[in-house]
mmCIF file of C-alpha atoms in Angstrom:
data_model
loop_
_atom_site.group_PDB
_atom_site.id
_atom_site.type_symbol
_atom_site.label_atom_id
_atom_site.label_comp_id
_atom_site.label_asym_id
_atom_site.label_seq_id
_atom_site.Cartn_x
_atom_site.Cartn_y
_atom_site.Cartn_z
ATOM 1 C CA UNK A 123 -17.133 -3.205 7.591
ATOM 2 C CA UNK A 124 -14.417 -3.865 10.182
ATOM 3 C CA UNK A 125 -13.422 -1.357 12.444
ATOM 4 C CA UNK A 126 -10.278 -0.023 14.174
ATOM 5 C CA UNK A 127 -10.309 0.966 17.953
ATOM 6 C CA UNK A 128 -7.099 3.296 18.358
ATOM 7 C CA UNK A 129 -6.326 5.626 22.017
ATOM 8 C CA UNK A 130 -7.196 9.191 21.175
ATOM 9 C CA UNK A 131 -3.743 10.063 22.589
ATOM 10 C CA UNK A 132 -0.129 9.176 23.497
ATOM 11 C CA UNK A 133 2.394 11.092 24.651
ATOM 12 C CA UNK A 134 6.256 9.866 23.983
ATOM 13 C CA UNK A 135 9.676 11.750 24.825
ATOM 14 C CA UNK A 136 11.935 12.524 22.366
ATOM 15 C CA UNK A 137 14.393 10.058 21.061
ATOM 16 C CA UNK A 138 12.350 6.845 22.611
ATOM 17 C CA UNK A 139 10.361 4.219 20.904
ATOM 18 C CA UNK A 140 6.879 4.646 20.846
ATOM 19 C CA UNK A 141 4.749 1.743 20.930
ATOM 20 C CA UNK A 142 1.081 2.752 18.788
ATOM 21 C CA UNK A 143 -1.478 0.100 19.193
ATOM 22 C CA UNK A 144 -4.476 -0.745 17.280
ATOM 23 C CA UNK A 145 -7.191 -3.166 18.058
ATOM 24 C CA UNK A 146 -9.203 -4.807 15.004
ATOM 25 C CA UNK A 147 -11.219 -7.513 15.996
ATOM 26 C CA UNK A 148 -13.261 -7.860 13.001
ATOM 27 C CA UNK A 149 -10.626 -7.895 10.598
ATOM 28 C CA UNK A 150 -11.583 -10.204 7.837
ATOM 29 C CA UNK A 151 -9.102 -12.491 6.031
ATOM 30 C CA UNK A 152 -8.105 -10.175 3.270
ATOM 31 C CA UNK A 153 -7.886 -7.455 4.997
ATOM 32 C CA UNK A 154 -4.076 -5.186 4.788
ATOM 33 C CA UNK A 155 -3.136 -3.701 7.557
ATOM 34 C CA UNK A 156 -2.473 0.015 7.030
ATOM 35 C CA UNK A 157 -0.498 3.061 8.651
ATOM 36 C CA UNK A 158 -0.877 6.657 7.904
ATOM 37 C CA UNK A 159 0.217 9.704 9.639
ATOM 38 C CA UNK A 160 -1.365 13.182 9.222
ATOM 39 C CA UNK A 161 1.223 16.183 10.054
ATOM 40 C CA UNK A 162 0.028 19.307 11.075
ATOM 41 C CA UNK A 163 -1.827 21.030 7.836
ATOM 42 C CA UNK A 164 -1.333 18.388 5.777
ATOM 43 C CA UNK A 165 -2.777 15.856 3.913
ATOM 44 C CA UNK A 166 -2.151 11.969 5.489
ATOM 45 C CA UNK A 167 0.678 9.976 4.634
ATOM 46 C CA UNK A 168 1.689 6.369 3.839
ATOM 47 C CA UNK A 169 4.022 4.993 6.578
ATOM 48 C CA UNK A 170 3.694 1.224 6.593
ATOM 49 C CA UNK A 171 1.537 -1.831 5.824
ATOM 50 C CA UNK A 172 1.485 -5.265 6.386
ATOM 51 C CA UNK A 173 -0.850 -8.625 6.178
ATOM 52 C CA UNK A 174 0.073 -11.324 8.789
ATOM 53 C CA UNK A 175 4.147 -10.850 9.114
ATOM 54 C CA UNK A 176 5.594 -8.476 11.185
ATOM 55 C CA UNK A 177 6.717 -5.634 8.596
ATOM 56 C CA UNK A 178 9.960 -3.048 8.681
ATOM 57 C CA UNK A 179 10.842 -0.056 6.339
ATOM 58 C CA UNK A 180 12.367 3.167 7.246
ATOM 59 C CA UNK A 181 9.882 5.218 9.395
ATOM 60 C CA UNK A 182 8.742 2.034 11.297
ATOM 61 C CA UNK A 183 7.821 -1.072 12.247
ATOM 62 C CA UNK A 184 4.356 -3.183 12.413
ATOM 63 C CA UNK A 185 4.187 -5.948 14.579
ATOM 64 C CA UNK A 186 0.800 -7.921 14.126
ATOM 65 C CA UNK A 187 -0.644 -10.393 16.146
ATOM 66 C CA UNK A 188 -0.951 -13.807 15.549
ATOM 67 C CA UNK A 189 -4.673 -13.931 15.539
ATOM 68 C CA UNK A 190 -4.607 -10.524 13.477
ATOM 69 C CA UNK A 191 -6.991 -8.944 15.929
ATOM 70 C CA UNK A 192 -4.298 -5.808 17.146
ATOM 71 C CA UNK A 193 -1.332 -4.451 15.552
ATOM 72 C CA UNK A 194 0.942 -2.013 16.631
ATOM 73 C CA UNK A 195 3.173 0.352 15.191
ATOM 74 C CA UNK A 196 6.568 1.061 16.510
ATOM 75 C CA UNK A 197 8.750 4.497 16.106
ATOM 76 C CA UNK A 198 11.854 3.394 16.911
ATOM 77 C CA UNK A 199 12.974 6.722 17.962
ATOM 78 C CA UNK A 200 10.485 9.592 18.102
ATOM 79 C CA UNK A 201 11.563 12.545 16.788
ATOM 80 C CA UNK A 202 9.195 16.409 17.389
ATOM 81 C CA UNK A 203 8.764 16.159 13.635
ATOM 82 C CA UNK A 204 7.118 12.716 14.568
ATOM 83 C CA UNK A 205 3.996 14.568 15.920
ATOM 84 C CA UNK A 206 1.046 13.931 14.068
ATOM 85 C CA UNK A 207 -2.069 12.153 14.595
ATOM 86 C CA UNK A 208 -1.925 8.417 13.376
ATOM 87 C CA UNK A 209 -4.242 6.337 11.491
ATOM 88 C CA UNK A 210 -4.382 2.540 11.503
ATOM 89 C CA UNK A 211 -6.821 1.764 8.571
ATOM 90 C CA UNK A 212 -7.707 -1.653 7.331
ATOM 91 C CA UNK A 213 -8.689 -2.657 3.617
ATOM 92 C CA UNK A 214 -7.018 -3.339 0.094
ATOM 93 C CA UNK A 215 -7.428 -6.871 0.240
ATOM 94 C CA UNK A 216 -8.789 -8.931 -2.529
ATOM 95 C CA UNK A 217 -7.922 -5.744 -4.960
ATOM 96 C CA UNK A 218 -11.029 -3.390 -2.961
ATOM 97 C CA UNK A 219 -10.298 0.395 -3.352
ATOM 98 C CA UNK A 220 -12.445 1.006 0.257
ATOM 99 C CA UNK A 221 -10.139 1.963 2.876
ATOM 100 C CA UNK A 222 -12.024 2.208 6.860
ATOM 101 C CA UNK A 223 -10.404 5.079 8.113
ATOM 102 C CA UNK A 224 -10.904 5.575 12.260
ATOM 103 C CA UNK A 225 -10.088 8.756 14.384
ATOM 104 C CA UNK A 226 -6.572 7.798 14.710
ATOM 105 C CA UNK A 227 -4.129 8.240 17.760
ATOM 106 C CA UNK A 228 -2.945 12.476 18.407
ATOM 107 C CA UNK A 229 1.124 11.451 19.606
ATOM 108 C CA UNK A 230 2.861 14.158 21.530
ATOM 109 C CA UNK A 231 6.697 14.193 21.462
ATOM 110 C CA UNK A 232 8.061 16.184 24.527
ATOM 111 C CA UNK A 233 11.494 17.808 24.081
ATOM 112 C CA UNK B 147 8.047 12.400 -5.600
ATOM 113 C CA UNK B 148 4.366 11.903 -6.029
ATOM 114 C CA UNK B 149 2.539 14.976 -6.208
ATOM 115 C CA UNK B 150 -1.422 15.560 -5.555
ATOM 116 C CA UNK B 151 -2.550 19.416 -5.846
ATOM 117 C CA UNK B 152 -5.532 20.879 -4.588
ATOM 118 C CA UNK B 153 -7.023 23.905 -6.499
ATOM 119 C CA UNK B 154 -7.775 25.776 -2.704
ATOM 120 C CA UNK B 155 -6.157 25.397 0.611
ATOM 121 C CA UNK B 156 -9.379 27.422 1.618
ATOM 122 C CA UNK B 157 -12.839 28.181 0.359
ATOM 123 C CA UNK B 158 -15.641 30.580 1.682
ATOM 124 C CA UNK B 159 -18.977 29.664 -0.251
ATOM 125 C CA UNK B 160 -22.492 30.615 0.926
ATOM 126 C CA UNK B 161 -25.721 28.733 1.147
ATOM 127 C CA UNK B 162 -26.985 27.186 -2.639
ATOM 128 C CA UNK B 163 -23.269 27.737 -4.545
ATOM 129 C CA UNK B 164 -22.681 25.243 -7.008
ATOM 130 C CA UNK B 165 -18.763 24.556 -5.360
ATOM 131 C CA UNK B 166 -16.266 23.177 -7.173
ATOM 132 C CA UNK B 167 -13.032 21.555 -6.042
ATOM 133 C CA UNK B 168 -10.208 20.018 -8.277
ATOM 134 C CA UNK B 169 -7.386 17.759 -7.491
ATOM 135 C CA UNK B 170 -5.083 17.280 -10.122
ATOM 136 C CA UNK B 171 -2.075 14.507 -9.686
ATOM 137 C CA UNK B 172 0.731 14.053 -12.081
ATOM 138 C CA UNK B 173 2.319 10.205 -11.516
ATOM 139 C CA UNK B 174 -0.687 8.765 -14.270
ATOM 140 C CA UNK B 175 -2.407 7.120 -11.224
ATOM 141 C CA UNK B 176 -5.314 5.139 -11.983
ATOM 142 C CA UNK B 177 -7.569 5.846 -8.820
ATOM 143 C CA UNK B 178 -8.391 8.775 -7.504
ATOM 144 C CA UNK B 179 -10.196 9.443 -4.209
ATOM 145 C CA UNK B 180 -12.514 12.416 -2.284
ATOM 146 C CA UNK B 181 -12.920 12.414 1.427
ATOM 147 C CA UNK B 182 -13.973 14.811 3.785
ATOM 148 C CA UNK B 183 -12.591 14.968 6.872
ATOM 149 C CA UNK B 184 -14.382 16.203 10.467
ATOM 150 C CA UNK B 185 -13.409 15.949 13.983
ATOM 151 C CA UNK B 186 -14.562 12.744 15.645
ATOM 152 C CA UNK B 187 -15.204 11.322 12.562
ATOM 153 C CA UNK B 188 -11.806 10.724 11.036
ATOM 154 C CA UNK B 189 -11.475 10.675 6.705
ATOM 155 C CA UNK B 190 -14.963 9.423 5.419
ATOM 156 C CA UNK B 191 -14.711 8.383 1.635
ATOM 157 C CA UNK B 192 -17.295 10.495 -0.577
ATOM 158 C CA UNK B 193 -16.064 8.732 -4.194
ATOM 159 C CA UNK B 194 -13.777 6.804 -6.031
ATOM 160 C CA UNK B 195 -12.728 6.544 -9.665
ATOM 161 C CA UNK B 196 -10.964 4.136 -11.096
ATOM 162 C CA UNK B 197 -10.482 5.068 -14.300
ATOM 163 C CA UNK B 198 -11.472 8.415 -16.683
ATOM 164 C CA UNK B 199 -14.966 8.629 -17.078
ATOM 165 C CA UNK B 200 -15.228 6.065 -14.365
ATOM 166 C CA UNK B 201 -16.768 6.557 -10.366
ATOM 167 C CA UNK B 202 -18.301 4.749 -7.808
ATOM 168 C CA UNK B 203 -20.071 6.098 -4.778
ATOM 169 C CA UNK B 204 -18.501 6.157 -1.468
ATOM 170 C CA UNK B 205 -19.989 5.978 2.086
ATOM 171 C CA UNK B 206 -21.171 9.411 1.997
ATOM 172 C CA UNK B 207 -22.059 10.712 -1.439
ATOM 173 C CA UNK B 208 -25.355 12.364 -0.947
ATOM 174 C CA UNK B 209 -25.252 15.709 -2.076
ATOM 175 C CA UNK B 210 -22.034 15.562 -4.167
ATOM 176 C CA UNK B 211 -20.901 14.352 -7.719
ATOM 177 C CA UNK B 212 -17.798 14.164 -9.332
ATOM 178 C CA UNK B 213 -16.455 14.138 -12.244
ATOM 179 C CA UNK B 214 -13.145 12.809 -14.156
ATOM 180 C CA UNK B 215 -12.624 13.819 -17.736
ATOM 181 C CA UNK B 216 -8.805 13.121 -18.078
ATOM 182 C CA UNK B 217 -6.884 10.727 -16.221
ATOM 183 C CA UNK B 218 -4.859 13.077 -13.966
ATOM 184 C CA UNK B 219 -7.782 15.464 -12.544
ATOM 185 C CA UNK B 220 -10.960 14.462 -10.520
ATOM 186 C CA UNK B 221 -13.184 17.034 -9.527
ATOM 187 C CA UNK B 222 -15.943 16.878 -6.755
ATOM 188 C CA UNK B 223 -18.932 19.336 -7.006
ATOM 189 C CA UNK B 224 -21.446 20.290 -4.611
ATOM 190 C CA UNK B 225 -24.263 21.174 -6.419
ATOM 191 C CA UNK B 226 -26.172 23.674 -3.908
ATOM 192 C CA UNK B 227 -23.574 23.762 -1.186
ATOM 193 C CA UNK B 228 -25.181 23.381 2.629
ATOM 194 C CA UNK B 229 -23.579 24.441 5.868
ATOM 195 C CA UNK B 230 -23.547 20.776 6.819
ATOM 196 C CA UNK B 231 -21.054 20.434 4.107
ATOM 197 C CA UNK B 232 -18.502 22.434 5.699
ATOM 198 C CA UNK B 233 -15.049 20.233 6.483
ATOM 199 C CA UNK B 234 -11.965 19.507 4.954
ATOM 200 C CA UNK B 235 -12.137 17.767 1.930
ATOM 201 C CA UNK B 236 -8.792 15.850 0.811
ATOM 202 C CA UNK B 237 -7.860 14.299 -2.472
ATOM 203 C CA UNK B 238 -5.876 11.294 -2.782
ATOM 204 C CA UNK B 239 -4.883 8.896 -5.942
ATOM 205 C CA UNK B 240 -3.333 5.208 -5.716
ATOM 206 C CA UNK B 241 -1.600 3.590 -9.167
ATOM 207 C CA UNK B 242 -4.069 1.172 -8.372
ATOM 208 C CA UNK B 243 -6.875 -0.530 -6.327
ATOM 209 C CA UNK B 244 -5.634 -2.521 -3.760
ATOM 210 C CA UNK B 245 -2.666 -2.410 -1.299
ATOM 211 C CA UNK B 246 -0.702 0.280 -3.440
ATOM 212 C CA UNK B 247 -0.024 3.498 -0.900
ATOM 213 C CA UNK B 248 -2.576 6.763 -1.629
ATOM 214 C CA UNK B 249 -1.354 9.719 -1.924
ATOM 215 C CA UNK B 250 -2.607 12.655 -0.076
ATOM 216 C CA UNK B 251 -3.282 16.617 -1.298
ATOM 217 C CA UNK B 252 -2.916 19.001 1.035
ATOM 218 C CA UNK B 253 -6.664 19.603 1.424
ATOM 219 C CA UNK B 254 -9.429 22.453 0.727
ATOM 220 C CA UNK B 255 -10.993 23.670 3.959
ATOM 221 C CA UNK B 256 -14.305 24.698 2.646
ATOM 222 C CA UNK B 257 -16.540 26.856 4.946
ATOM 223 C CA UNK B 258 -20.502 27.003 3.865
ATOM 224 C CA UNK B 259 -22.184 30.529 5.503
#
């Protein structure tokens, strides 16, 4: 199964873009590029996906490499409520249910 | 808005309790999901079911079964609960397999004495 490599950590000030990167060498051809966030106490959450095109919707941006092998998600303008630990997760392609789930990036928003 | 409900935010069972944990989700999603979460290890999938009566193993599914009698509820049970079964366990359900978005309880932290 391919693997995600994520930084345990980032730290971001308030009202900047934060720039989340993922590395995913092993990506396979079919394989979706996912985002989820998990808030303090909660369960995760969907925030964006793509396949090879860079992706928008209104929490964020992907921005995918050419070769597929690193993505990156972009806040646009961090917010505190944007504090949460993110997930990059491949999988979904060719209809599969399996979703590899890493340890995800802990972002800090300073006020 | 989607909504996936977890019968315990937390759970205190001993050593050789059968455990049981529901998740109940009301959008008539097909798929329904059980993970366990632990620290370093990130969400590892336990099972899947696609459809009512319907499940297929995950990547950790020793000692755990589950079981889905009507579309909207999926149940995991530990049969003789084991303190290395402690974690947070977290229900999700998708309106299908694929790309579609899961949705995410709020999980059960269960603690095994």
């Amino acid at each position: 199964d391919a693997k995600t490599t994520q930084p345990n950590s980032m730290e971001s000030n308030e009202e900047e873009p934060v720039h989340l990167p993922c590395n995913h060498s092993t990506i396979s051809g079919t394989d979706y590029i996912h985002w989820y966030r998990q808030l303090p106490s909660q369960g995760p959450e969907y925030v964006i996906h793509g396949l090879t095109s860079n992706v928008n919707n209104r929490m964020a941006s992907l921005a995918i490499a050419e070769d597929r092998k690193s993505s990156t998600l972009i806040l646009h303008r961090a917010t505190l409520r944007d504090a949460a630990v993110y997930y990059c997760i491949l999988g979904g392609g060719s209809g599969t249910y399996k979703y590899i789930f890493g340890t995800g990036t802990r972002l800090k928003v300073l006020a | 808005d989607v909504k996936v409900t977890q019968s315990s935010r937390y759970l205190v069972k001993r050593t050789g309790e059968k455990v049981f944990l529901e998740c109940v989700q009301d959008m008539d999603h097909e798929n329904m999901f059980w993970y366990r979460q632990d620290p370093g290890l990130g969400l590892r999938l336990i099972y899947f079911s696609y459809d009512v009566k319907m499940k297929e193993k995950g990547d950790i599914p020793e000692g755990y079964s589950v079981s889905r009698e009507k579309k909207e509820r999926f149940s995991l049970i530990l049969e003789s609960a084991s303190t290395n079964q402690t974690s947070m366990y977290l229900c999700a359900s998708s309106v299908d397999r694929g790309v579609y978005e899961q949705y995410f309880g709020p999980g059960t932290r269960l603690t095994v004495t």
